[in-house]
Amino acid sequence: MLAKTMWAPSLTSAQLTRVEAEVFSRKIAAGAFVCHKGDPVSHWIGVHEGLLKMSSVSPEGKPVSFAGMANGGWLGEGSLLKSEPRKYDVVALRDSELLYMPKATYLWLLDNSIQFNRFLVTQLNERLALFISLVEYDRMLEPDARVARCLAALFNPYLNPGIGRELQISQEEVGNLSGASRQRANQALQVLEKAGLLKVDYGSITILDLDGLRQFHS
């Protein structure tokens, strides 16, 4: 599993041996919480296979979706660096298998691997760019465009490196990730399909024009 990550191949054999001994996997059922807002952060979490949603609930009870995490993605690096409680909920949108790196291992890699540090700097920069763009989407774009940008955001080579152009995802999952109802997500997907940006099949979406999704306006 670690061989498929972007960062593990850059480690020395001794570093990789320690990481392999201390990282463990866990299967999470669809709909189950991976972690809750306010939880202490004890592990860096990676998605070996599956789909997760990072979200929160406003004081008024309104759910807010932040981002999706797919194959190859890792989460929680910022909270581990700051030793603060988790700032969001993470839910598995489908049956998923996750990797857990203990905090002590994570901090040891920071102290001993320049290559791992370079990976994290790039990942944090990509995460910052993603969240800035999500604020823009929420405040400026109509639902069709929000769905387009949300799907496009999954195809970040650093945040979700294991994802392919044929995405095994349901319309309900698209709605969960974009903060729309299943029906509204379905309408948006039909609009995007007619625009030639993607192809919708039962339980999957094939991306035909990623740049078009990133630039789509209603």
Coordinates of C-alpha atoms in Angstrom, one line a residue:
M1 CA 0.0 0.0 0.0
L2 CA 2.8 2.4 0.9
A3 CA 4.5 1.8 -2.4
K4 CA 1.6 3.6 -4.1
T5 CA 2.0 6.8 -2.2
M6 CA 3.9 9.8 -3.6
W7 CA 6.2 10.2 -0.6
A8 CA 7.2 6.7 0.5
P9 CA 9.5 5.9 -2.6
S10 CA 11.7 8.9 -1.6
L11 CA 12.5 7.5 1.9
T12 CA 15.7 5.7 2.7
S13 CA 15.4 1.9 3.2
A14 CA 15.8 2.4 7.0
Q15 CA 13.1 5.1 7.1
L16 CA 10.7 3.0 5.1
T17 CA 11.3 0.0 7.3
R18 CA 10.2 2.0 10.4
V19 CA 7.2 3.4 8.6
E20 CA 6.1 0.0 7.4
A21 CA 6.3 -1.3 10.9
E22 CA 4.3 1.5 12.4
V23 CA 1.6 2.3 9.8
F24 CA -1.5 0.2 9.9
S25 CA -4.7 -0.1 7.8
R26 CA -8.3 -0.1 8.8
K27 CA -11.5 -0.6 6.9
I28 CA -14.3 1.9 7.3
A29 CA -17.9 1.2 6.2
A30 CA -19.8 3.6 4.0
G31 CA -21.5 6.3 6.2
A32 CA -19.2 5.8 9.1
F33 CA -17.2 8.6 10.7
V34 CA -13.4 8.4 10.2
C35 CA -13.0 11.2 12.8
H36 CA -15.1 13.9 14.4
K37 CA -14.5 17.6 14.8
G38 CA -12.9 18.3 18.1
D39 CA -11.1 14.9 18.3
P40 CA -7.5 14.9 19.3
V41 CA -5.3 14.3 16.2
S42 CA -3.2 11.2 16.8
H43 CA -2.6 10.0 13.2
W44 CA -2.0 11.1 9.7
I45 CA -4.6 9.4 7.6
G46 CA -4.3 8.2 4.0
V47 CA -6.9 6.8 1.6
H48 CA -5.7 3.5 0.1
E49 CA -9.1 2.9 -1.6
G50 CA -12.3 4.7 -1.1
L51 CA -13.9 8.2 -1.0
L52 CA -14.1 10.5 2.0
K53 CA -15.8 13.8 2.7
M54 CA -14.4 16.6 4.9
S55 CA -17.2 18.6 6.3
S56 CA -18.6 20.5 9.3
V57 CA -21.8 21.8 10.7
S58 CA -22.5 25.5 11.4
P59 CA -23.8 26.7 14.7
E60 CA -27.2 27.0 13.0
G61 CA -27.1 23.3 12.1
K62 CA -26.3 23.8 8.4
P63 CA -23.9 21.1 7.0
V64 CA -20.9 22.5 5.0
S65 CA -18.8 20.3 2.7
F66 CA -15.2 21.2 2.3
A67 CA -13.6 18.7 0.0
G68 CA -13.4 15.1 -1.1
M69 CA -10.5 12.7 -0.5
A70 CA -10.0 9.8 -2.9
N71 CA -7.3 7.2 -3.6
G72 CA -3.9 8.3 -2.6
G73 CA -5.0 11.3 -0.6
W74 CA -3.8 12.1 2.9
L75 CA -5.4 14.4 5.5
G76 CA -4.6 15.9 8.9
E77 CA -1.0 17.1 8.3
G78 CA -1.8 20.7 9.4
S79 CA -3.5 19.7 12.7
L80 CA -0.6 17.3 13.5
L81 CA 1.9 20.2 13.0
K82 CA -0.1 22.5 15.3
S83 CA -1.1 19.8 17.8
E84 CA -4.7 21.1 17.8
P85 CA -8.0 19.2 17.8
R86 CA -9.5 18.2 14.5
K87 CA -11.3 21.1 12.8
Y88 CA -13.7 19.1 10.7
D89 CA -15.6 15.8 10.5
V90 CA -14.5 13.1 8.0
V91 CA -17.1 10.6 6.7
A92 CA -16.6 7.7 4.4
L93 CA -19.0 8.0 1.4
R94 CA -18.3 4.4 0.5
D95 CA -16.6 1.4 1.9
S96 CA -13.0 2.5 2.3
E97 CA -9.6 1.2 3.4
L98 CA -7.4 3.7 5.1
L99 CA -3.8 4.0 6.3
Y100 CA -3.0 5.4 9.7
M101 CA 0.5 6.8 10.5
P102 CA 1.0 7.5 14.2
K103 CA 1.8 11.1 15.2
A104 CA 5.2 10.0 16.6
T105 CA 6.2 8.5 13.2
Y106 CA 5.0 11.5 11.3
L107 CA 7.1 13.9 13.5
W108 CA 10.1 11.6 13.2
L109 CA 9.9 11.8 9.4
L110 CA 9.7 15.5 9.6
D111 CA 13.0 15.5 11.6
N112 CA 14.8 13.0 9.4
S113 CA 13.6 13.3 5.8
I114 CA 14.1 16.3 3.6
Q115 CA 12.2 14.7 0.8
F116 CA 9.2 14.1 3.1
N117 CA 9.3 17.8 4.2
R118 CA 9.3 18.8 0.5
F119 CA 6.3 16.7 -0.1
L120 CA 4.4 18.2 2.8
V121 CA 5.2 21.8 1.8
T122 CA 3.7 21.0 -1.7
Q123 CA 0.7 19.3 -0.2
L124 CA 0.0 22.1 2.2
N125 CA 0.3 24.6 -0.6
E126 CA -2.1 22.6 -2.8
R127 CA -4.5 22.3 0.2
L128 CA -4.5 26.1 0.7
A129 CA -5.2 26.7 -2.9
L130 CA -8.0 24.2 -2.8
F131 CA -9.7 25.9 0.1
I132 CA -9.3 29.4 -1.3
S133 CA -11.0 28.1 -4.5
L134 CA -13.8 26.5 -2.5
V135 CA -14.6 29.8 -0.8
E136 CA -14.8 31.4 -4.3
Y137 CA -17.0 28.6 -5.6
D138 CA -19.5 28.9 -2.7
R139 CA -19.8 32.6 -2.9
M140 CA -19.7 33.3 -6.6
L141 CA -20.9 30.2 -8.6
E142 CA -24.3 28.7 -9.4
P143 CA -24.9 25.0 -8.5
D144 CA -24.0 23.6 -11.9
A145 CA -20.6 25.3 -11.8
R146 CA -20.1 24.3 -8.1
V147 CA -20.6 20.7 -9.1
A148 CA -18.2 21.1 -12.0
R149 CA -15.5 22.6 -9.8
C150 CA -16.0 20.1 -7.0
L151 CA -15.5 17.2 -9.4
A152 CA -12.4 18.9 -11.0
A153 CA -10.9 19.5 -7.5
L154 CA -10.8 15.7 -7.0
F155 CA -8.2 15.5 -9.8
N156 CA -5.4 17.1 -8.0
P157 CA -2.1 15.2 -8.6
Y158 CA -0.9 15.9 -5.0
L159 CA -4.1 15.6 -3.0
N160 CA -5.6 12.6 -4.8
P161 CA -2.8 11.1 -6.9
G162 CA -4.4 7.7 -7.3
I163 CA -7.6 8.8 -9.0
G164 CA -8.4 8.0 -12.6
R165 CA -10.5 9.8 -15.3
E166 CA -13.2 7.2 -14.8
L167 CA -14.5 8.0 -11.4
Q168 CA -16.6 5.4 -9.6
I169 CA -19.0 7.8 -7.9
S170 CA -22.7 8.0 -7.5
Q171 CA -24.9 11.0 -8.0
E172 CA -25.6 11.0 -4.2
E173 CA -21.9 11.1 -3.5
V174 CA -21.5 14.0 -6.0
G175 CA -24.3 15.8 -4.1
N176 CA -22.6 15.1 -0.7
L177 CA -19.3 16.5 -1.9
S178 CA -20.7 19.6 -3.6
G179 CA -23.3 20.4 -0.9
A180 CA -26.2 19.8 -3.2
S181 CA -29.2 17.4 -3.1
R182 CA -29.0 14.2 -5.1
Q183 CA -31.6 15.7 -7.5
R184 CA -29.8 19.0 -8.0
A185 CA -26.5 17.1 -8.5
N186 CA -28.2 15.0 -11.1
Q187 CA -29.4 18.1 -13.0
A188 CA -25.9 19.6 -12.9
L189 CA -24.4 16.4 -14.2
Q190 CA -26.8 16.4 -17.1
V191 CA -25.8 20.0 -17.9
L192 CA -22.1 19.1 -17.8
E193 CA -22.7 16.0 -19.9
K194 CA -24.5 18.1 -22.6
A195 CA -21.6 20.5 -22.6
G196 CA -19.3 17.6 -23.4
L197 CA -17.3 17.8 -20.2
L198 CA -18.1 14.3 -18.8
K199 CA -20.1 11.2 -19.5
V200 CA -22.4 9.8 -16.9
D201 CA -23.0 6.1 -16.5
Y202 CA -24.6 4.0 -13.7
G203 CA -22.4 4.4 -10.7
S204 CA -19.6 6.2 -12.5
I205 CA -18.5 9.4 -14.3
T206 CA -15.9 9.6 -17.0
I207 CA -14.1 13.0 -17.2
L208 CA -13.8 14.0 -20.9
D209 CA -12.5 17.6 -20.4
L210 CA -10.9 18.3 -17.1
D211 CA -9.8 21.9 -18.0
G212 CA -13.4 22.6 -19.1
L213 CA -14.7 21.5 -15.7
R214 CA -12.2 23.7 -14.0
Q215 CA -13.3 26.7 -16.0
F216 CA -17.0 26.0 -16.3
H217 CA -19.5 28.8 -15.6
S218 CA -23.3 28.4 -15.6

